[in-house]
PDB file of C-alpha atoms in Angstrom:
ATOM      1  CA  MET A   1    -226.126 262.926 112.915  1.00  0.00           C
ATOM      2  CA  GLY A   2    -227.842 262.419 108.844  1.00  0.00           C
ATOM      3  CA  LYS A   3    -223.994 261.126 107.945  1.00  0.00           C
ATOM      4  CA  ASN A   4    -223.657 258.237 106.297  1.00  0.00           C
ATOM      5  CA  TYR A   5    -221.177 256.839 109.456  1.00  0.00           C
ATOM      6  CA  ILE A   6    -220.880 253.235 107.368  1.00  0.00           C
ATOM      7  CA  PRO A   7    -217.710 253.130 105.934  1.00  0.00           C
ATOM      8  CA  ALA A   8    -218.196 252.647 101.880  1.00  0.00           C
ATOM      9  CA  ARG A   9    -215.118 250.076 101.648  1.00  0.00           C
ATOM     10  CA  ASP A  10    -215.760 246.540 102.539  1.00  0.00           C
ATOM     11  CA  ALA A  11    -212.490 246.165 104.176  1.00  0.00           C
ATOM     12  CA  ASP A  12    -213.059 249.367 106.567  1.00  0.00           C
ATOM     13  CA  PHE A  13    -217.013 248.069 106.982  1.00  0.00           C
ATOM     14  CA  ASP A  14    -215.270 244.192 107.893  1.00  0.00           C
ATOM     15  CA  ARG A  15    -213.595 246.286 111.162  1.00  0.00           C
ATOM     16  CA  TRP A  16    -216.387 249.285 111.820  1.00  0.00           C
ATOM     17  CA  PHE A  17    -218.818 246.340 112.242  1.00  0.00           C
ATOM     18  CA  SER A  18    -216.766 243.809 113.916  1.00  0.00           C
ATOM     19  CA  PHE A  19    -215.895 246.027 116.689  1.00  0.00           C
ATOM     20  CA  LEU A  20    -219.185 247.820 117.078  1.00  0.00           C
ATOM     21  CA  TYR A  21    -220.666 244.447 117.333  1.00  0.00           C
ATOM     22  CA  GLN A  22    -218.050 243.155 119.954  1.00  0.00           C
ATOM     23  CA  TYR A  23    -218.045 246.794 122.109  1.00  0.00           C
ATOM     24  CA  VAL A  24    -221.717 246.486 122.429  1.00  0.00           C
ATOM     25  CA  SER A  25    -221.601 242.864 123.107  1.00  0.00           C
ATOM     26  CA  GLN A  26    -218.910 243.709 126.199  1.00  0.00           C
ATOM     27  CA  LYS A  27    -221.135 246.807 127.589  1.00  0.00           C
ATOM     28  CA  CYS A  28    -224.587 244.544 127.431  1.00  0.00           C
ATOM     29  CA  ALA A  29    -222.500 241.501 129.612  1.00  0.00           C
ATOM     30  CA  GLY A  30    -221.613 241.390 132.981  1.00  0.00           C
ATOM     31  CA  GLN A  31    -223.450 240.988 136.442  1.00  0.00           C
ATOM     32  CA  PRO A  32    -224.752 243.574 136.578  1.00  0.00           C
ATOM     33  CA  PRO A  33    -224.256 244.472 132.412  1.00  0.00           C
ATOM     34  CA  GLU A  34    -222.822 248.388 132.039  1.00  0.00           C
ATOM     35  CA  TRP A  35    -226.124 249.053 129.372  1.00  0.00           C
ATOM     36  CA  THR A  36    -229.192 248.038 130.226  1.00  0.00           C
ATOM     37  CA  HIS A  37    -231.545 249.580 127.577  1.00  0.00           C
ATOM     38  CA  ILE A  38    -230.988 246.824 125.020  1.00  0.00           C
ATOM     39  CA  PRO A  39    -234.195 243.704 124.587  1.00  0.00           C
ATOM     40  CA  GLN A  40    -231.555 240.242 124.430  1.00  0.00           C
ATOM     41  CA  ALA A  41    -233.525 239.751 120.907  1.00  0.00           C
ATOM     42  CA  ALA A  42    -232.006 242.777 119.379  1.00  0.00           C
ATOM     43  CA  LEU A  43    -228.256 242.099 120.331  1.00  0.00           C
ATOM     44  CA  THR A  44    -228.647 238.524 119.098  1.00  0.00           C
ATOM     45  CA  ARG A  45    -230.522 240.106 115.864  1.00  0.00           C
ATOM     46  CA  LEU A  46    -227.189 241.955 115.809  1.00  0.00           C
ATOM     47  CA  GLY A  47    -225.307 239.228 115.732  1.00  0.00           C
ATOM     48  CA  GLU A  48    -226.995 236.919 113.435  1.00  0.00           C
ATOM     49  CA  VAL A  49    -226.110 239.574 110.702  1.00  0.00           C
ATOM     50  CA  HIS A  50    -222.653 239.716 112.274  1.00  0.00           C
ATOM     51  CA  ALA A  51    -222.088 236.321 111.446  1.00  0.00           C
ATOM     52  CA  ALA A  52    -223.647 236.141 108.095  1.00  0.00           C
ATOM     53  CA  TRP A  53    -221.390 239.280 106.693  1.00  0.00           C
ATOM     54  CA  LYS A  54    -218.163 237.366 108.189  1.00  0.00           C
ATOM     55  CA  THR A  55    -218.388 234.316 106.204  1.00  0.00           C
ATOM     56  CA  ALA A  56    -220.332 236.248 102.775  1.00  0.00           C
ATOM     57  CA  TYR A  57    -217.408 238.698 102.618  1.00  0.00           C
ATOM     58  CA  GLY A  58    -215.065 235.943 103.489  1.00  0.00           C
ATOM     59  CA  ALA A  59    -215.588 233.380 100.985  1.00  0.00           C
ATOM     60  CA  THR A  60    -214.879 237.176  98.652  1.00  0.00           C
ATOM     61  CA  ILE A  61    -211.161 238.295 100.328  1.00  0.00           C
ATOM     62  CA  GLY A  62    -208.807 235.381  97.639  1.00  0.00           C
ATOM     63  CA  PRO A  63    -210.468 235.025  94.382  1.00  0.00           C
ATOM     64  CA  HIS A  64    -214.209 234.086  94.329  1.00  0.00           C
ATOM     65  CA  THR A  65    -216.932 233.889  92.072  1.00  0.00           C
ATOM     66  CA  PRO A  66    -219.528 235.969  90.698  1.00  0.00           C
ATOM     67  CA  VAL A  67    -222.545 234.556  92.658  1.00  0.00           C
ATOM     68  CA  GLU A  68    -220.458 234.943  95.676  1.00  0.00           C
ATOM     69  CA  THR A  69    -219.501 238.195  95.459  1.00  0.00           C
ATOM     70  CA  GLU A  70    -223.449 238.289  94.441  1.00  0.00           C
ATOM     71  CA  ILE A  71    -224.253 236.816  98.603  1.00  0.00           C
ATOM     72  CA  LYS A  72    -221.406 239.505  99.882  1.00  0.00           C
ATOM     73  CA  ASN A  73    -223.603 242.930  98.852  1.00  0.00           C
ATOM     74  CA  GLU A  74    -227.066 241.002  99.871  1.00  0.00           C
ATOM     75  CA  ALA A  75    -225.697 240.018 102.972  1.00  0.00           C
ATOM     76  CA  ARG A  76    -224.074 244.154 103.744  1.00  0.00           C
ATOM     77  CA  GLU A  77    -227.065 245.105 102.664  1.00  0.00           C
ATOM     78  CA  GLU A  78    -228.545 243.204 104.885  1.00  0.00           C
ATOM     79  CA  ALA A  79    -226.724 244.428 107.904  1.00  0.00           C
ATOM     80  CA  GLU A  80    -226.834 248.311 106.948  1.00  0.00           C
ATOM     81  CA  ALA A  81    -230.588 247.340 106.960  1.00  0.00           C
ATOM     82  CA  ALA A  82    -230.262 246.656 110.516  1.00  0.00           C
ATOM     83  CA  ILE A  83    -227.580 248.828 111.717  1.00  0.00           C
ATOM     84  CA  ARG A  84    -229.201 251.918 111.510  1.00  0.00           C
ATOM     85  CA  PRO A  85    -232.151 251.238 112.685  1.00  0.00           C
ATOM     86  CA  PHE A  86    -230.312 249.771 115.776  1.00  0.00           C
ATOM     87  CA  VAL A  87    -228.295 252.422 115.876  1.00  0.00           C
ATOM     88  CA  ASN A  88    -230.935 255.062 116.316  1.00  0.00           C
ATOM     89  CA  GLN A  89    -233.212 252.830 118.620  1.00  0.00           C
ATOM     90  CA  TYR A  90    -230.092 251.967 121.492  1.00  0.00           C
ATOM     91  CA  LEU A  91    -226.654 253.913 120.907  1.00  0.00           C
ATOM     92  CA  ARG A  92    -228.067 257.668 119.566  1.00  0.00           C
ATOM     93  CA  TYR A  93    -228.864 258.187 123.744  1.00  0.00           C
ATOM     94  CA  PRO A  94    -227.891 257.321 127.452  1.00  0.00           C
ATOM     95  CA  PRO A  95    -226.180 255.558 128.424  1.00  0.00           C
ATOM     96  CA  VAL A  96    -224.053 255.280 125.746  1.00  0.00           C
ATOM     97  CA  THR A  97    -222.110 258.138 126.257  1.00  0.00           C
ATOM     98  CA  ASN A  98    -220.635 260.908 123.614  1.00  0.00           C
ATOM     99  CA  ALA A  99    -217.084 258.457 124.429  1.00  0.00           C
ATOM    100  CA  ASP A 100    -218.397 255.583 122.909  1.00  0.00           C
ATOM    101  CA  ARG A 101    -220.870 255.783 120.297  1.00  0.00           C
ATOM    102  CA  ALA A 102    -216.754 258.220 119.403  1.00  0.00           C
ATOM    103  CA  ALA A 103    -215.028 254.931 119.779  1.00  0.00           C
ATOM    104  CA  ILE A 104    -217.313 252.857 118.022  1.00  0.00           C
ATOM    105  CA  GLY A 105    -217.870 255.853 115.235  1.00  0.00           C
ATOM    106  CA  VAL A 106    -221.266 256.678 115.444  1.00  0.00           C
ATOM    107  CA  PRO A 107    -221.750 260.893 114.859  1.00  0.00           C
ATOM    108  CA  ASN A 108    -222.583 262.213 118.657  1.00  0.00           C
ATOM    109  CA  PRO A 109    -224.952 265.036 118.641  1.00  0.00           C
ATOM    110  CA  ASP A 110    -224.386 268.461 117.288  1.00  0.00           C
ATOM    111  CA  THR A 111    -224.626 270.266 120.287  1.00  0.00           C
ATOM    112  CA  SER A 112    -223.084 273.279 119.440  1.00  0.00           C
ATOM    113  CA  ARG A 113    -225.347 275.971 118.444  1.00  0.00           C
ATOM    114  CA  MET A 114    -227.415 275.650 121.517  1.00  0.00           C
ATOM    115  CA  PRO A 115    -226.910 273.953 124.644  1.00  0.00           C
ATOM    116  CA  VAL A 116    -228.981 271.726 125.621  1.00  0.00           C
ATOM    117  CA  PRO A 117    -230.436 272.096 129.612  1.00  0.00           C
ATOM    118  CA  LYS A 118    -229.973 270.088 132.519  1.00  0.00           C
ATOM    119  CA  PRO A 119    -234.012 268.426 133.029  1.00  0.00           C
ATOM    120  CA  GLU A 120    -235.416 269.921 136.306  1.00  0.00           C
ATOM    121  CA  ALA A 121    -238.544 267.888 136.186  1.00  0.00           C
ATOM    122  CA  GLN A 122    -239.773 264.566 137.875  1.00  0.00           C
ATOM    123  CA  PRO A 123    -241.625 262.396 136.173  1.00  0.00           C
ATOM    124  CA  GLU A 124    -244.021 260.055 137.595  1.00  0.00           C
ATOM    125  CA  ALA A 125    -246.288 257.328 136.002  1.00  0.00           C
ATOM    126  CA  ASP A 126    -249.414 254.130 136.121  1.00  0.00           C
ATOM    127  CA  VAL A 127    -248.897 251.434 137.372  1.00  0.00           C
ATOM    128  CA  ALA A 128    -251.428 248.491 135.361  1.00  0.00           C
ATOM    129  CA  TYR A 129    -251.361 244.980 135.414  1.00  0.00           C
ATOM    130  CA  PRO A 130    -251.781 243.292 131.237  1.00  0.00           C
ATOM    131  CA  GLY A 131    -251.025 239.334 133.102  1.00  0.00           C
ATOM    132  CA  VAL A 132    -250.027 237.537 135.424  1.00  0.00           C
ATOM    133  CA  HIS A 133    -246.759 237.938 137.025  1.00  0.00           C
ATOM    134  CA  ARG A 134    -247.148 241.581 134.611  1.00  0.00           C
ATOM    135  CA  VAL A 135    -246.440 244.694 135.630  1.00  0.00           C
ATOM    136  CA  GLU A 136    -247.443 248.114 133.344  1.00  0.00           C
ATOM    137  CA  LEU A 137    -246.013 251.815 133.967  1.00  0.00           C
ATOM    138  CA  ASN A 138    -248.275 253.650 131.914  1.00  0.00           C
ATOM    139  CA  ASN A 139    -248.950 257.871 130.813  1.00  0.00           C
ATOM    140  CA  ILE A 140    -245.498 258.393 131.968  1.00  0.00           C
ATOM    141  CA  ARG A 141    -245.394 262.232 132.802  1.00  0.00           C
ATOM    142  CA  THR A 142    -244.272 264.657 134.465  1.00  0.00           C
ATOM    143  CA  VAL A 143    -244.656 264.950 138.130  1.00  0.00           C
ATOM    144  CA  GLY A 144    -247.187 268.793 138.335  1.00  0.00           C
ATOM    145  CA  ALA A 145    -247.310 271.955 135.611  1.00  0.00           C
ATOM    146  CA  GLY A 146    -243.404 271.528 134.699  1.00  0.00           C
ATOM    147  CA  GLU A 147    -242.054 273.623 132.021  1.00  0.00           C
ATOM    148  CA  ASP A 148    -238.224 272.403 131.327  1.00  0.00           C
ATOM    149  CA  ASP A 149    -236.788 272.947 127.669  1.00  0.00           C
ATOM    150  CA  PRO A 150    -238.514 270.098 125.804  1.00  0.00           C
ATOM    151  CA  ARG A 151    -234.526 269.448 124.787  1.00  0.00           C
ATOM    152  CA  SER A 152    -233.804 268.384 127.876  1.00  0.00           C
ATOM    153  CA  ASP A 153    -236.684 265.675 129.123  1.00  0.00           C
ATOM    154  CA  TYR A 154    -234.717 263.474 126.341  1.00  0.00           C
ATOM    155  CA  GLY A 155    -235.814 260.593 127.748  1.00  0.00           C
ATOM    156  CA  VAL A 156    -236.703 258.911 130.664  1.00  0.00           C
ATOM    157  CA  ARG A 157    -234.348 255.848 132.773  1.00  0.00           C
ATOM    158  CA  VAL A 158    -236.650 253.680 135.384  1.00  0.00           C
ATOM    159  CA  PHE A 159    -235.158 252.139 138.097  1.00  0.00           C
ATOM    160  CA  TRP A 160    -236.342 249.340 139.940  1.00  0.00           C
ATOM    161  CA  GLY A 161    -236.643 246.347 142.226  1.00  0.00           C
ATOM    162  CA  ILE A 162    -237.614 243.837 144.075  1.00  0.00           C
ATOM    163  CA  LEU A 163    -238.921 243.497 147.670  1.00  0.00           C
ATOM    164  CA  GLY A 164    -236.410 240.299 149.535  1.00  0.00           C
ATOM    165  CA  PRO A 165    -233.576 237.999 149.229  1.00  0.00           C
ATOM    166  CA  ALA A 166    -231.583 237.918 145.545  1.00  0.00           C
ATOM    167  CA  ALA A 167    -233.347 234.674 143.408  1.00  0.00           C
ATOM    168  CA  GLU A 168    -231.566 232.569 140.629  1.00  0.00           C
ATOM    169  CA  HIS A 169    -232.947 234.726 137.560  1.00  0.00           C
ATOM    170  CA  ASP A 170    -232.086 237.948 139.681  1.00  0.00           C
ATOM    171  CA  LYS A 171    -229.247 238.004 142.302  1.00  0.00           C
ATOM    172  CA  PHE A 172    -229.693 242.131 142.675  1.00  0.00           C
ATOM    173  CA  ARG A 173    -232.606 242.340 145.006  1.00  0.00           C
ATOM    174  CA  ILE A 174    -233.586 244.788 148.087  1.00  0.00           C
ATOM    175  CA  SER A 175    -233.881 244.430 151.841  1.00  0.00           C
ATOM    176  CA  ALA A 176    -236.011 247.543 152.609  1.00  0.00           C
ATOM    177  CA  PRO A 177    -237.769 249.967 150.843  1.00  0.00           C
ATOM    178  CA  PRO A 178    -236.128 252.816 149.233  1.00  0.00           C
ATOM    179  CA  VAL A 179    -235.580 255.730 150.555  1.00  0.00           C
ATOM    180  CA  THR A 180    -234.194 257.305 147.163  1.00  0.00           C
ATOM    181  CA  GLY A 181    -233.741 255.946 143.625  1.00  0.00           C
ATOM    182  CA  ASP A 182    -230.234 255.008 143.928  1.00  0.00           C
ATOM    183  CA  ASP A 183    -231.268 252.278 146.471  1.00  0.00           C
ATOM    184  CA  LEU A 184    -232.513 250.310 143.028  1.00  0.00           C
ATOM    185  CA  PRO A 185    -230.923 248.055 141.438  1.00  0.00           C
ATOM    186  CA  HIS A 186    -231.811 247.250 137.997  1.00  0.00           C
ATOM    187  CA  SER A 187    -232.448 250.488 134.854  1.00  0.00           C
ATOM    188  CA  THR A 188    -233.884 250.795 131.675  1.00  0.00           C
ATOM    189  CA  PHE A 189    -233.707 254.043 129.495  1.00  0.00           C
ATOM    190  CA  THR A 190    -236.877 254.695 127.365  1.00  0.00           C
ATOM    191  CA  HIS A 191    -238.606 257.634 125.555  1.00  0.00           C
ATOM    192  CA  ARG A 192    -241.195 255.657 124.705  1.00  0.00           C
ATOM    193  CA  LYS A 193    -244.666 256.849 127.553  1.00  0.00           C
ATOM    194  CA  ARG A 194    -245.397 253.078 128.714  1.00  0.00           C
ATOM    195  CA  ILE A 195    -242.578 250.851 129.351  1.00  0.00           C
ATOM    196  CA  SER A 196    -243.303 246.870 130.340  1.00  0.00           C
ATOM    197  CA  PHE A 197    -241.961 244.495 132.703  1.00  0.00           C
ATOM    198  CA  ASP A 198    -242.156 240.628 133.015  1.00  0.00           C
ATOM    199  CA  PHE A 199    -241.621 239.671 136.340  1.00  0.00           C
ATOM    200  CA  ASP A 200    -242.216 235.592 135.487  1.00  0.00           C
ATOM    201  CA  GLY A 201    -241.584 233.426 138.920  1.00  0.00           C
ATOM    202  CA  ASP A 202    -241.997 237.052 141.150  1.00  0.00           C
ATOM    203  CA  SER A 203    -245.797 236.881 141.379  1.00  0.00           C
ATOM    204  CA  GLY A 204    -246.970 238.221 144.797  1.00  0.00           C
ATOM    205  CA  LYS A 205    -243.536 240.159 145.512  1.00  0.00           C
ATOM    206  CA  THR A 206    -243.795 243.908 146.154  1.00  0.00           C
ATOM    207  CA  VAL A 207    -241.727 245.665 142.855  1.00  0.00           C
ATOM    208  CA  TYR A 208    -240.427 249.148 143.659  1.00  0.00           C
ATOM    209  CA  PHE A 209    -239.710 251.883 140.449  1.00  0.00           C
ATOM    210  CA  CYS A 210    -238.542 255.435 140.445  1.00  0.00           C
ATOM    211  CA  LEU A 211    -238.662 257.869 137.041  1.00  0.00           C
ATOM    212  CA  ARG A 212    -236.211 260.486 136.239  1.00  0.00           C
ATOM    213  CA  TYR A 213    -235.346 262.040 132.522  1.00  0.00           C
ATOM    214  CA  GLU A 214    -231.933 262.018 130.807  1.00  0.00           C
ATOM    215  CA  ASN A 215    -231.009 263.489 128.394  1.00  0.00           C
ATOM    216  CA  ALA A 216    -228.514 263.100 125.267  1.00  0.00           C
ATOM    217  CA  LYS A 217    -225.107 265.009 127.218  1.00  0.00           C
ATOM    218  CA  GLY A 218    -225.374 261.754 129.918  1.00  0.00           C
ATOM    219  CA  GLY A 219    -223.860 261.529 132.869  1.00  0.00           C
ATOM    220  CA  GLU A 220    -224.935 263.987 135.678  1.00  0.00           C
ATOM    221  CA  GLU A 221    -224.751 266.922 133.199  1.00  0.00           C
ATOM    222  CA  GLY A 222    -228.092 265.405 132.343  1.00  0.00           C
ATOM    223  CA  GLU A 223    -229.690 263.530 134.864  1.00  0.00           C
ATOM    224  CA  GLY A 224    -232.697 265.377 136.125  1.00  0.00           C
ATOM    225  CA  PRO A 225    -234.141 264.511 139.805  1.00  0.00           C
ATOM    226  CA  PHE A 226    -235.512 261.327 140.817  1.00  0.00           C
ATOM    227  CA  GLY A 227    -239.564 261.501 140.506  1.00  0.00           C
ATOM    228  CA  PRO A 228    -241.873 259.840 143.453  1.00  0.00           C
ATOM    229  CA  ILE A 229    -240.966 256.011 144.653  1.00  0.00           C
ATOM    230  CA  PHE A 230    -243.798 253.934 144.467  1.00  0.00           C
ATOM    231  CA  SER A 231    -244.400 250.219 144.295  1.00  0.00           C
ATOM    232  CA  ALA A 232    -246.402 247.451 142.772  1.00  0.00           C
ATOM    233  CA  ILE A 233    -247.660 244.477 143.723  1.00  0.00           C
ATOM    234  CA  ILE A 234    -246.697 241.755 141.241  1.00  0.00           C
ATOM    235  CA  PRO A 235    -249.310 239.704 139.990  1.00  0.00           C
TER     236      PRO A 235
END
């Protein structure tokens, strides 16, 4: 994954960046979106540097001044400085698949040396309440004394759903306590041992959680078993 995947020529970079931004934006759109792991602020920032690049590059397609060239070069540097961490944080791992990365021109992980096993351990977490309408899952860990290959537990997908009728800000609720993680309508992926949720407007309601490990393969081959279901009362 250390390969320099960003095209060198400005024209190629322009087409590649535009397609990447459009692809990611479409995956993050919809009700519900296919990808829920990318924060809106990160997507907005990517859109801002993309718009700045398009404007600066457009000014240099025809006859242009040295100043316009310098502005274009600065816009590209800023774009690349935003793209690389965005790709590393949000596009290297599930739910982004190898097919997605191939489509947007981002190298897939080299798994030719040794296959990554499917996760077998189950994750669990502690619940904390850092503020009003805020719930935090921390100390995310393996249930019991799991001994999975550490490469298989590449990250944790957190499934969650609020018990009660649909709301304007959340049309996907659950009508009964879940039996399995598949009963929960929302999910987000993290590599951290801690994740926070802000359930503004839902104080007093019950939110259910269920976690599972996922590795870089994605799909059923990369998904471990669901951990225990647990709940919290939103403060």
